PDB file of C-alpha atoms in Angstrom:
ATOM      1  CA  UNK A 782       0.000   0.000   0.000  1.00 56.00           C
ATOM      2  CA  UNK A 783       1.026   3.618  -0.420  1.00 69.00           C
ATOM      3  CA  UNK A 784       1.290   6.266   2.256  1.00 79.00           C
ATOM      4  CA  UNK A 785      -2.372   7.314   2.167  1.00 83.00           C
ATOM      5  CA  UNK A 786      -5.183   6.252   4.496  1.00 83.00           C
ATOM      6  CA  UNK A 787      -7.242   3.237   3.389  1.00 86.00           C
ATOM      7  CA  UNK A 788     -10.824   3.302   4.733  1.00 90.00           C
ATOM      8  CA  UNK A 789     -12.366   0.088   5.978  1.00 94.00           C
ATOM      9  CA  UNK A 790     -15.252  -1.481   4.063  1.00 94.00           C
ATOM     10  CA  UNK A 791     -18.298   0.804   4.056  1.00 95.00           C
ATOM     11  CA  UNK A 792     -16.513   3.845   5.517  1.00 95.00           C
ATOM     12  CA  UNK A 793     -16.048   5.609   2.169  1.00 94.00           C
ATOM     13  CA  UNK A 794     -19.797   5.414   1.504  1.00 95.00           C
ATOM     14  CA  UNK A 795     -20.557   6.763   4.993  1.00 96.00           C
ATOM     15  CA  UNK A 796     -18.233   9.721   4.399  1.00 94.00           C
ATOM     16  CA  UNK A 797     -19.886  10.522   1.067  1.00 94.00           C
ATOM     17  CA  UNK A 798     -23.356  10.334   2.609  1.00 95.00           C
ATOM     18  CA  UNK A 799     -22.364  12.598   5.507  1.00 95.00           C
ATOM     19  CA  UNK A 800     -20.880  15.212   3.173  1.00 94.00           C
ATOM     20  CA  UNK A 801     -23.964  15.013   0.948  1.00 92.00           C
ATOM     21  CA  UNK A 802     -26.267  15.703   3.905  1.00 93.00           C
ATOM     22  CA  UNK A 803     -24.254  18.415   5.649  1.00 94.00           C
ATOM     23  CA  UNK A 804     -22.315  20.371   3.009  1.00 92.00           C
ATOM     24  CA  UNK A 805     -22.761  22.226  -0.261  1.00 85.00           C
ATOM     25  CA  UNK A 806     -20.494  23.760  -2.896  1.00 82.00           C
ATOM     26  CA  UNK A 807     -20.717  27.448  -3.794  1.00 84.00           C
ATOM     27  CA  UNK A 808     -18.568  29.112  -6.446  1.00 83.00           C
ATOM     28  CA  UNK A 809     -17.310  32.688  -6.092  1.00 81.00           C
ATOM     29  CA  UNK A 810     -19.509  33.646  -9.030  1.00 79.00           C
ATOM     30  CA  UNK A 811     -22.680  32.266  -7.445  1.00 83.00           C
ATOM     31  CA  UNK A 812     -21.780  33.894  -4.129  1.00 83.00           C
ATOM     32  CA  UNK A 813     -21.225  37.239  -5.827  1.00 80.00           C
ATOM     33  CA  UNK A 814     -17.717  37.444  -4.422  1.00 81.00           C
ATOM     34  CA  UNK A 815     -14.593  38.582  -6.249  1.00 82.00           C
ATOM     35  CA  UNK A 816     -14.073  40.019  -9.721  1.00 90.00           C
ATOM     36  CA  UNK A 817     -15.221  38.999 -13.162  1.00 91.00           C
ATOM     37  CA  UNK A 818     -12.385  37.646 -15.309  1.00 94.00           C
ATOM     38  CA  UNK A 819     -11.989  38.961 -18.855  1.00 97.00           C
ATOM     39  CA  UNK A 820      -9.585  37.279 -21.288  1.00 98.00           C
ATOM     40  CA  UNK A 821      -7.844  38.771 -24.316  1.00 98.00           C
ATOM     41  CA  UNK A 822      -5.025  37.701 -26.628  1.00 97.00           C
ATOM     42  CA  UNK A 823      -2.312  39.701 -28.388  1.00 97.00           C
ATOM     43  CA  UNK A 824      -0.490  37.877 -31.185  1.00 97.00           C
ATOM     44  CA  UNK A 825       2.936  38.263 -32.777  1.00 97.00           C
ATOM     45  CA  UNK A 826       4.505  36.483 -35.743  1.00 97.00           C
ATOM     46  CA  UNK A 827       7.425  34.078 -35.870  1.00 96.00           C
ATOM     47  CA  UNK A 828      10.466  35.671 -37.473  1.00 96.00           C
ATOM     48  CA  UNK A 829      12.103  33.798 -40.394  1.00 96.00           C
ATOM     49  CA  UNK A 830      14.953  32.703 -38.094  1.00 95.00           C
ATOM     50  CA  UNK A 831      12.528  31.386 -35.484  1.00 96.00           C
ATOM     51  CA  UNK A 832      10.505  29.543 -38.116  1.00 96.00           C
ATOM     52  CA  UNK A 833      13.604  27.818 -39.544  1.00 96.00           C
ATOM     53  CA  UNK A 834      14.609  26.550 -36.117  1.00 95.00           C
ATOM     54  CA  UNK A 835      11.067  25.358 -35.360  1.00 96.00           C
ATOM     55  CA  UNK A 836      11.101  23.438 -38.630  1.00 96.00           C
ATOM     56  CA  UNK A 837      14.494  21.871 -37.890  1.00 96.00           C
ATOM     57  CA  UNK A 838      13.358  20.747 -34.437  1.00 96.00           C
ATOM     58  CA  UNK A 839      10.204  19.210 -35.892  1.00 94.00           C
ATOM     59  CA  UNK A 840      12.167  17.478 -38.633  1.00 95.00           C
ATOM     60  CA  UNK A 841      15.434  16.467 -36.940  1.00 95.00           C
ATOM     61  CA  UNK A 842      14.918  16.859 -33.161  1.00 96.00           C
ATOM     62  CA  UNK A 843      17.924  19.154 -33.321  1.00 96.00           C
ATOM     63  CA  UNK A 844      19.055  22.763 -33.116  1.00 94.00           C
ATOM     64  CA  UNK A 845      22.109  23.264 -35.290  1.00 91.00           C
ATOM     65  CA  UNK A 846      24.518  20.536 -34.201  1.00 92.00           C
ATOM     66  CA  UNK A 847      22.760  19.889 -30.884  1.00 95.00           C
ATOM     67  CA  UNK A 848      20.455  16.852 -31.002  1.00 96.00           C
ATOM     68  CA  UNK A 849      18.058  15.191 -28.564  1.00 96.00           C
ATOM     69  CA  UNK A 850      16.049  12.000 -28.479  1.00 96.00           C
ATOM     70  CA  UNK A 851      13.718  13.305 -25.779  1.00 96.00           C
ATOM     71  CA  UNK A 852      10.453  14.955 -26.816  1.00 95.00           C
ATOM     72  CA  UNK A 853      10.187  17.076 -23.619  1.00 95.00           C
ATOM     73  CA  UNK A 854      13.596  18.582 -24.381  1.00 96.00           C
ATOM     74  CA  UNK A 855      12.574  19.398 -27.947  1.00 96.00           C
ATOM     75  CA  UNK A 856       9.331  20.891 -26.682  1.00 96.00           C
ATOM     76  CA  UNK A 857      11.185  23.085 -24.187  1.00 96.00           C
ATOM     77  CA  UNK A 858      13.304  24.336 -27.082  1.00 97.00           C
ATOM     78  CA  UNK A 859      10.111  25.228 -28.944  1.00 97.00           C
ATOM     79  CA  UNK A 860       8.755  27.089 -25.919  1.00 97.00           C
ATOM     80  CA  UNK A 861      11.932  29.161 -25.659  1.00 97.00           C
ATOM     81  CA  UNK A 862      11.732  30.023 -29.353  1.00 97.00           C
ATOM     82  CA  UNK A 863       8.094  31.080 -28.906  1.00 97.00           C
ATOM     83  CA  UNK A 864       9.280  33.542 -26.265  1.00 97.00           C
ATOM     84  CA  UNK A 865      11.769  35.002 -28.729  1.00 97.00           C
ATOM     85  CA  UNK A 866      14.972  33.389 -27.449  1.00 97.00           C
ATOM     86  CA  UNK A 867      17.591  30.952 -28.687  1.00 96.00           C
ATOM     87  CA  UNK A 868      16.684  27.443 -27.477  1.00 95.00           C
ATOM     88  CA  UNK A 869      20.132  26.139 -26.508  1.00 93.00           C
ATOM     89  CA  UNK A 870      23.144  27.565 -24.719  1.00 91.00           C
ATOM     90  CA  UNK A 871      22.930  30.954 -23.041  1.00 93.00           C
ATOM     91  CA  UNK A 872      19.571  32.427 -24.105  1.00 93.00           C
ATOM     92  CA  UNK A 873      19.854  35.321 -26.523  1.00 95.00           C
ATOM     93  CA  UNK A 874      17.081  37.323 -28.139  1.00 96.00           C
ATOM     94  CA  UNK A 875      16.046  35.959 -31.534  1.00 95.00           C
ATOM     95  CA  UNK A 876      12.983  38.161 -31.866  1.00 96.00           C
ATOM     96  CA  UNK A 877      11.834  41.091 -29.743  1.00 96.00           C
ATOM     97  CA  UNK A 878       8.261  40.962 -31.054  1.00 97.00           C
ATOM     98  CA  UNK A 879       6.810  39.854 -27.702  1.00 97.00           C
ATOM     99  CA  UNK A 880       8.848  42.405 -25.775  1.00 97.00           C
ATOM    100  CA  UNK A 881       7.589  45.160 -28.079  1.00 97.00           C
ATOM    101  CA  UNK A 882       4.014  43.935 -27.615  1.00 97.00           C
ATOM    102  CA  UNK A 883       4.473  44.068 -23.846  1.00 97.00           C
ATOM    103  CA  UNK A 884       5.963  47.563 -24.019  1.00 96.00           C
ATOM    104  CA  UNK A 885       2.943  48.676 -26.012  1.00 96.00           C
ATOM    105  CA  UNK A 886       0.620  47.339 -23.321  1.00 97.00           C
ATOM    106  CA  UNK A 887       2.594  48.978 -20.509  1.00 96.00           C
ATOM    107  CA  UNK A 888       3.108  52.393 -22.086  1.00 95.00           C
ATOM    108  CA  UNK A 889       0.270  52.848 -24.572  1.00 95.00           C
ATOM    109  CA  UNK A 890      -2.773  50.746 -23.691  1.00 96.00           C
ATOM    110  CA  UNK A 891      -2.416  50.871 -19.888  1.00 96.00           C
ATOM    111  CA  UNK A 892      -0.038  53.761 -19.143  1.00 94.00           C
ATOM    112  CA  UNK A 893      -1.155  54.207 -15.521  1.00 95.00           C
ATOM    113  CA  UNK A 894      -2.276  50.697 -14.511  1.00 96.00           C
ATOM    114  CA  UNK A 895      -0.521  48.475 -12.022  1.00 97.00           C
ATOM    115  CA  UNK A 896       0.406  45.395 -14.073  1.00 98.00           C
ATOM    116  CA  UNK A 897       1.474  41.863 -13.133  1.00 98.00           C
ATOM    117  CA  UNK A 898       3.419  40.040 -15.855  1.00 98.00           C
ATOM    118  CA  UNK A 899       3.830  36.271 -15.484  1.00 98.00           C
ATOM    119  CA  UNK A 900       6.641  34.242 -17.076  1.00 98.00           C
ATOM    120  CA  UNK A 901       7.554  30.589 -17.519  1.00 97.00           C
ATOM    121  CA  UNK A 902      11.317  31.162 -18.012  1.00 97.00           C
ATOM    122  CA  UNK A 903      13.668  33.274 -15.911  1.00 97.00           C
ATOM    123  CA  UNK A 904      15.716  34.453 -18.888  1.00 97.00           C
ATOM    124  CA  UNK A 905      12.558  36.057 -20.275  1.00 98.00           C
ATOM    125  CA  UNK A 906      12.145  37.996 -17.028  1.00 98.00           C
ATOM    126  CA  UNK A 907      15.737  39.254 -17.143  1.00 97.00           C
ATOM    127  CA  UNK A 908      15.481  40.388 -20.759  1.00 97.00           C
ATOM    128  CA  UNK A 909      12.163  42.189 -20.280  1.00 97.00           C
ATOM    129  CA  UNK A 910      13.406  43.788 -17.064  1.00 97.00           C
ATOM    130  CA  UNK A 911      16.470  45.204 -18.820  1.00 95.00           C
ATOM    131  CA  UNK A 912      14.260  46.687 -21.531  1.00 94.00           C
ATOM    132  CA  UNK A 913      11.677  48.238 -19.205  1.00 95.00           C
ATOM    133  CA  UNK A 914      14.057  49.603 -16.576  1.00 92.00           C
ATOM    134  CA  UNK A 915      15.586  51.895 -19.228  1.00 90.00           C
ATOM    135  CA  UNK A 916      12.417  54.003 -19.074  1.00 89.00           C
ATOM    136  CA  UNK A 917      12.963  56.405 -16.183  1.00 83.00           C
ATOM    137  CA  UNK A 918       9.284  57.152 -15.634  1.00 87.00           C
ATOM    138  CA  UNK A 919       8.490  53.454 -15.036  1.00 93.00           C
ATOM    139  CA  UNK A 920       8.940  51.637 -11.724  1.00 96.00           C
ATOM    140  CA  UNK A 921       9.469  47.933 -12.453  1.00 97.00           C
ATOM    141  CA  UNK A 922      10.679  45.013 -10.325  1.00 97.00           C
ATOM    142  CA  UNK A 923      11.352  41.331 -10.959  1.00 97.00           C
ATOM    143  CA  UNK A 924      11.072  38.266  -8.766  1.00 97.00           C
ATOM    144  CA  UNK A 925      12.062  34.626  -9.251  1.00 96.00           C
ATOM    145  CA  UNK A 926      13.777  31.772  -7.453  1.00 94.00           C
ATOM    146  CA  UNK A 927      17.088  33.508  -6.751  1.00 96.00           C
ATOM    147  CA  UNK A 928      15.356  36.542  -5.235  1.00 96.00           C
ATOM    148  CA  UNK A 929      16.213  36.430  -1.495  1.00 96.00           C
ATOM    149  CA  UNK A 930      13.340  35.306   0.728  1.00 95.00           C
ATOM    150  CA  UNK A 931      13.544  38.438   2.877  1.00 96.00           C
ATOM    151  CA  UNK A 932      13.171  40.643  -0.211  1.00 97.00           C
ATOM    152  CA  UNK A 933       9.990  39.030  -1.518  1.00 97.00           C
ATOM    153  CA  UNK A 934       7.558  40.528   1.056  1.00 96.00           C
ATOM    154  CA  UNK A 935       9.113  43.941   0.388  1.00 97.00           C
ATOM    155  CA  UNK A 936       8.565  43.539  -3.360  1.00 97.00           C
ATOM    156  CA  UNK A 937       4.938  42.594  -2.739  1.00 97.00           C
ATOM    157  CA  UNK A 938       4.434  45.567  -0.401  1.00 97.00           C
ATOM    158  CA  UNK A 939       5.915  48.034  -2.897  1.00 97.00           C
ATOM    159  CA  UNK A 940       3.609  46.691  -5.590  1.00 97.00           C
ATOM    160  CA  UNK A 941       0.538  46.733  -3.350  1.00 97.00           C
ATOM    161  CA  UNK A 942       1.176  50.343  -2.302  1.00 97.00           C
ATOM    162  CA  UNK A 943       1.702  51.456  -5.900  1.00 96.00           C
ATOM    163  CA  UNK A 944       5.381  52.282  -5.496  1.00 96.00           C
ATOM    164  CA  UNK A 945       6.119  49.638  -8.146  1.00 97.00           C
ATOM    165  CA  UNK A 946       3.835  49.808 -11.182  1.00 97.00           C
ATOM    166  CA  UNK A 947       4.962  46.698 -13.098  1.00 98.00           C
ATOM    167  CA  UNK A 948       5.929  43.399 -11.467  1.00 98.00           C
ATOM    168  CA  UNK A 949       7.673  40.703 -13.518  1.00 98.00           C
ATOM    169  CA  UNK A 950       7.303  37.379 -11.732  1.00 98.00           C
ATOM    170  CA  UNK A 951       7.925  33.673 -12.259  1.00 97.00           C
ATOM    171  CA  UNK A 952       4.741  31.601 -12.291  1.00 97.00           C
ATOM    172  CA  UNK A 953       6.337  28.727 -10.346  1.00 94.00           C
ATOM    173  CA  UNK A 954       7.383  31.117  -7.573  1.00 95.00           C
ATOM    174  CA  UNK A 955       4.402  33.438  -7.328  1.00 94.00           C
ATOM    175  CA  UNK A 956       1.372  31.226  -7.841  1.00 93.00           C
ATOM    176  CA  UNK A 957       0.844  30.658  -4.101  1.00 93.00           C
ATOM    177  CA  UNK A 958       0.685  33.108  -1.217  1.00 92.00           C
ATOM    178  CA  UNK A 959       1.245  36.355  -3.081  1.00 96.00           C
ATOM    179  CA  UNK A 960      -1.332  39.124  -2.747  1.00 96.00           C
ATOM    180  CA  UNK A 961      -1.261  41.310  -5.863  1.00 97.00           C
ATOM    181  CA  UNK A 962      -4.833  42.614  -5.965  1.00 96.00           C
ATOM    182  CA  UNK A 963      -3.582  46.179  -6.398  1.00 96.00           C
ATOM    183  CA  UNK A 964      -3.596  45.167 -10.058  1.00 97.00           C
ATOM    184  CA  UNK A 965      -6.547  44.366 -12.267  1.00 97.00           C
ATOM    185  CA  UNK A 966      -4.395  43.992 -15.380  1.00 98.00           C
ATOM    186  CA  UNK A 967      -2.456  40.750 -15.835  1.00 98.00           C
ATOM    187  CA  UNK A 968      -0.215  39.771 -18.751  1.00 98.00           C
ATOM    188  CA  UNK A 969       1.105  36.284 -19.485  1.00 98.00           C
ATOM    189  CA  UNK A 970       4.327  36.584 -21.440  1.00 98.00           C
ATOM    190  CA  UNK A 971       4.544  32.791 -21.423  1.00 97.00           C
ATOM    191  CA  UNK A 972       2.731  29.848 -19.841  1.00 96.00           C
ATOM    192  CA  UNK A 973       3.473  26.405 -18.491  1.00 92.00           C
ATOM    193  CA  UNK A 974       1.181  23.444 -19.206  1.00 91.00           C
ATOM    194  CA  UNK A 975       0.136  23.084 -15.558  1.00 93.00           C
ATOM    195  CA  UNK A 976      -3.481  24.069 -14.959  1.00 94.00           C
ATOM    196  CA  UNK A 977      -2.652  24.805 -11.323  1.00 95.00           C
ATOM    197  CA  UNK A 978       0.071  27.276 -12.383  1.00 96.00           C
ATOM    198  CA  UNK A 979      -2.419  29.215 -14.461  1.00 96.00           C
ATOM    199  CA  UNK A 980      -5.423  29.027 -12.124  1.00 95.00           C
ATOM    200  CA  UNK A 981      -3.475  29.978  -9.007  1.00 96.00           C
ATOM    201  CA  UNK A 982      -1.518  32.783 -10.666  1.00 97.00           C
ATOM    202  CA  UNK A 983      -4.749  34.268 -12.043  1.00 97.00           C
ATOM    203  CA  UNK A 984      -6.191  34.418  -8.535  1.00 95.00           C
ATOM    204  CA  UNK A 985      -3.311  36.459  -7.109  1.00 96.00           C
ATOM    205  CA  UNK A 986      -5.137  39.625  -8.226  1.00 97.00           C
ATOM    206  CA  UNK A 987      -8.523  38.480  -6.884  1.00 94.00           C
ATOM    207  CA  UNK A 988      -9.810  39.618  -3.485  1.00 92.00           C
ATOM    208  CA  UNK A 989     -13.160  38.918  -1.808  1.00 88.00           C
ATOM    209  CA  UNK A 990     -13.813  42.648  -1.309  1.00 89.00           C
ATOM    210  CA  UNK A 991     -12.745  43.609  -4.826  1.00 91.00           C
ATOM    211  CA  UNK A 992     -15.430  43.963  -7.495  1.00 88.00           C
ATOM    212  CA  UNK A 993     -13.503  45.612 -10.341  1.00 93.00           C
ATOM    213  CA  UNK A 994     -13.217  43.268 -13.386  1.00 95.00           C
ATOM    214  CA  UNK A 995      -9.758  41.755 -13.967  1.00 96.00           C
ATOM    215  CA  UNK A 996      -8.240  41.641 -17.437  1.00 98.00           C
ATOM    216  CA  UNK A 997      -5.944  38.748 -18.429  1.00 98.00           C
ATOM    217  CA  UNK A 998      -3.921  39.185 -21.618  1.00 98.00           C
ATOM    218  CA  UNK A 999      -1.942  36.362 -23.244  1.00 98.00           C
ATOM    219  CA  UNK A1000       0.968  37.209 -25.527  1.00 98.00           C
ATOM    220  CA  UNK A1001       0.878  34.481 -28.169  1.00 98.00           C
ATOM    221  CA  UNK A1002       3.371  33.768 -30.934  1.00 98.00           C
ATOM    222  CA  UNK A1003       1.407  32.355 -33.857  1.00 97.00           C
ATOM    223  CA  UNK A1004       2.346  28.904 -35.196  1.00 95.00           C
ATOM    224  CA  UNK A1005       4.184  28.114 -31.953  1.00 96.00           C
ATOM    225  CA  UNK A1006       3.723  26.182 -28.716  1.00 95.00           C
ATOM    226  CA  UNK A1007       2.014  29.290 -27.320  1.00 95.00           C
ATOM    227  CA  UNK A1008      -1.102  28.305 -29.233  1.00 93.00           C
ATOM    228  CA  UNK A1009      -0.984  24.803 -27.747  1.00 88.00           C
TER     229      UNK A1009
END
């Protein structure tokens, strides 16, 4: 047997019956609690260089001279390309289309909004941070695994008070425990395939006393793993 409890014969049915008689399920929507979620997508195109590498991976399971026999490795390469970066070695920018799309959201569409931007890869966070921090009128911070534990509550507090307008954060790190409901505008630069990653990260900007609708924008590279 595994580590879990194993109920004796008939106990499971008794538990189900008890729950059925004494409990009920109520969603936030039915309870009228929290914010309505609105979803939008912004698309960018693969560059010729990106497309050639995607085709080589699909055909040869390789990038240049680097080969793999493992599908998850090849798929990770494709995800990095979709984000605009070289798939092997030290990540370098292949296409800045997504970064430009994000800049447009931050400076043109939502020039005063507090914005949370979620990422799947740390190198994406670093690259976007370097681009945005050049703008003196913008307060931007980043947070991922190497961010010291004692700094993380301070980053959250600065965002919640409005001192920081744009927060760049790793989905794996920030999906639990973070309160970011200062923002009602969320951007996904990239996603993982875990439903929990997405569902939990979305709820970081939800609060029971907040009624303002929340906007979730996905940056999607067409003909890439982003669409999957």
